[in-house]
Coordinates of C-alpha atoms in Angstrom, one line a residue:
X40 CA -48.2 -49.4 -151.4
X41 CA -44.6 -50.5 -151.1
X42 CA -42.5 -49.8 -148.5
X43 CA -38.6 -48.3 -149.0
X44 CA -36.4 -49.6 -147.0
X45 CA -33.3 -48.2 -148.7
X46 CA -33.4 -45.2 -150.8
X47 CA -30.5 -43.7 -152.7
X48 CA -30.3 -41.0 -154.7
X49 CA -27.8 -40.5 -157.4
X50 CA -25.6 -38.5 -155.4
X51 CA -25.5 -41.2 -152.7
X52 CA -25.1 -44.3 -155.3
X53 CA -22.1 -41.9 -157.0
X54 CA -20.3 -41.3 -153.0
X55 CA -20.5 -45.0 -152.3
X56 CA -18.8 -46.5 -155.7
X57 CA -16.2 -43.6 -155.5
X58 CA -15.3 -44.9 -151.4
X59 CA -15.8 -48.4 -152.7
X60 CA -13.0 -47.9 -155.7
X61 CA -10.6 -46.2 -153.1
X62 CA -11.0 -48.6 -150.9
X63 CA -10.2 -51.3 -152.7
X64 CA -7.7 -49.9 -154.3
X65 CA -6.1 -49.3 -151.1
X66 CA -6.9 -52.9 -149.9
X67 CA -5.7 -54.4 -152.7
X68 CA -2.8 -52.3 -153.4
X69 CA 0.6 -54.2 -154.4
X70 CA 3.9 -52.3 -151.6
X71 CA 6.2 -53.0 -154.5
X72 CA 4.3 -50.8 -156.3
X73 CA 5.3 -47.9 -154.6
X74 CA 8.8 -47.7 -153.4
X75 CA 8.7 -45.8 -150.7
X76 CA 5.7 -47.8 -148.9
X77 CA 7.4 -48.7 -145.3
X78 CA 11.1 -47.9 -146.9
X79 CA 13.5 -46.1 -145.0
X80 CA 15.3 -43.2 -147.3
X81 CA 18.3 -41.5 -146.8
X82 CA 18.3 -38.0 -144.6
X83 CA 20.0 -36.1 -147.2
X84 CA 20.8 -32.8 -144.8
X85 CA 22.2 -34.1 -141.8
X86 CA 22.9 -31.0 -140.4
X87 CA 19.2 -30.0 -140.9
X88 CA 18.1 -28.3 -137.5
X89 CA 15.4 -30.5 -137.1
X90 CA 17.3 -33.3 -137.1
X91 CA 20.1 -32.2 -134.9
X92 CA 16.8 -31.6 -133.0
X93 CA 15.4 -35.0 -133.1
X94 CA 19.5 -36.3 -132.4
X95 CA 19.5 -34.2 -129.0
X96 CA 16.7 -35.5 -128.3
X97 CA 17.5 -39.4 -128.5
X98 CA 20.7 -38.1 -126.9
X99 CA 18.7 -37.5 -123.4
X100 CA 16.8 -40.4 -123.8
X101 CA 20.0 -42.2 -123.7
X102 CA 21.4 -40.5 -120.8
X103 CA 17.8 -41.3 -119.3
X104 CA 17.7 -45.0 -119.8
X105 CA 21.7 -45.6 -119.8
X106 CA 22.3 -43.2 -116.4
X107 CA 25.1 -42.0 -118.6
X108 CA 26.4 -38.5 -119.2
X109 CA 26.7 -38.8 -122.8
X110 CA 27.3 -35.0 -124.7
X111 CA 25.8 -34.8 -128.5
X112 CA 28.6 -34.5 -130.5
X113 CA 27.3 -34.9 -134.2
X114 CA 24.9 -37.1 -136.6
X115 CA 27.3 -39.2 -138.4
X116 CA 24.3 -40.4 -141.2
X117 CA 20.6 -40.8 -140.7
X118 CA 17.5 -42.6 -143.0
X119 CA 13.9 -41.6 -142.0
X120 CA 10.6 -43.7 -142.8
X121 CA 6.8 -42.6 -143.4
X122 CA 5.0 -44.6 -140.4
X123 CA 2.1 -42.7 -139.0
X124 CA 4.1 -39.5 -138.4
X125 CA 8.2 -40.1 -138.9
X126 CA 10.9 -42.2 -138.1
X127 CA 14.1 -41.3 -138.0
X128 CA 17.1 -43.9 -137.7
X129 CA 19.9 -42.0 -136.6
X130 CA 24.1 -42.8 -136.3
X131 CA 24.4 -40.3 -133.6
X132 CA 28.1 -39.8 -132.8
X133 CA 28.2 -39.1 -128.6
X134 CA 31.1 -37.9 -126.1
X135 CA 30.6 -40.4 -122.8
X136 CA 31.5 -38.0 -120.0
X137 CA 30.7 -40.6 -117.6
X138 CA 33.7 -42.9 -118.8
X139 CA 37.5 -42.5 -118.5
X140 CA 39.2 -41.5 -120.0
X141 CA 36.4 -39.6 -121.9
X142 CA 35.8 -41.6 -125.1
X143 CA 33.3 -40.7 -128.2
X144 CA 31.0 -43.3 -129.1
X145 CA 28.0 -43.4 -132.0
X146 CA 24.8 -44.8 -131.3
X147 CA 21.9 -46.2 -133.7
X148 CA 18.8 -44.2 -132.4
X149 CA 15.2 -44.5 -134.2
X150 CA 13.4 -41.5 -133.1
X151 CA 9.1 -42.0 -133.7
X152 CA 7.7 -38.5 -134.0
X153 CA 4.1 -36.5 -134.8
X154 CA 4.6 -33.5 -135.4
X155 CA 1.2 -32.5 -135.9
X156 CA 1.0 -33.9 -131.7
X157 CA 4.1 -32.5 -131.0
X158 CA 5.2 -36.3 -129.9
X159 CA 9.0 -37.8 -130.1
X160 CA 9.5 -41.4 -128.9
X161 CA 12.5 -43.1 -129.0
X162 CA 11.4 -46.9 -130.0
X163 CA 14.9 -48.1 -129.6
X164 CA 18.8 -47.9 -129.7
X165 CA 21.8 -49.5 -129.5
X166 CA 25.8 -48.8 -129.6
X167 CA 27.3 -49.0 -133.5
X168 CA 30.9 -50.4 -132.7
X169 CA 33.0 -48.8 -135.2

C-alpha cells in the first residue's frame, strides 16, 4: 500500500490556482497600469470637514514641534494619496501669533491617517514661501 503524503481534493487544487493567479497578478502587476497606484490626486472639496479636520490637526502638530502659536486660518489647496490608510498633502494657510507684527504664513503639511485605527501622523512639513 502506498502512502499519501499530499492529498488535494478539487476544491483545494481550484483555492490554490485561484490565490496563485491573484498573486501573481499582483506580483507582476505593471504601476503604470493603474494611474492612481502611489499618485497623489487633487482634494477636490477643500472645505470638506474632514479635511479642515485633518488641517487643524497638522496645525497643532506645528505649534507642537515649532513652539509656535500658529492659529488655522484656511486650506489654501490640498492632494491626498492611497498609502495604507491616507495621505493628505496639505497648503495650510496659518496666522503666527507668536511673531510681530502678527503675520499669516502657509505651510506644506502631509498628514498620514487610518481611519479604521483612528491614527493621524503628521510625516512631515515645511513653510511654502509665497
Amino acid at each position: 500500500m502506498t502512502k499519501r503524503v499530499f492529498s488535494f481534493d478539487l476544491f483545494t487544487f481550484l483555492l490554490l490556482a485561484g490565490l496563485f493567479a491573484h498573486l501573481s497578478h499582483l506580483l507582476l502587476a505593471d504601476p503604470d497600469d493603474n494611474p492612481n497606484y502611489g499618485a497623489y490626486h487633487p482634494i477636490e472639496d477643500i472645505h470638506n470637514p474632514h479635511v479642515i479636520e485633518i488641517a487643524e490637526f497638522a496645525v497643532s502638530e506645528l505649534n507642537k514641534e515649532l513652539r509656535k502659536k500658529l492659529v488655522f486660518q484656511s486650506v489654501v489647496r490640498g492632494e491626498s494619496q492611497v498609502a495604507a490608510g491616507q495621505n493628505y498633502k496639505l497648503i495650510v494657510a496659518v496666522k503666527d501669533e507668536s511673531s510681530y507684527p502678527i503675520s499669516t504664513v502657509n505651510y506644506e503639511c502631509v498628514v498620514w491617517e487610518k481611519v479604521w485605527l483612528k491614527f493621524r501622523k503628521m510625516t512631515s512639513f515645511h513653510e511654502v514661501k509665497t
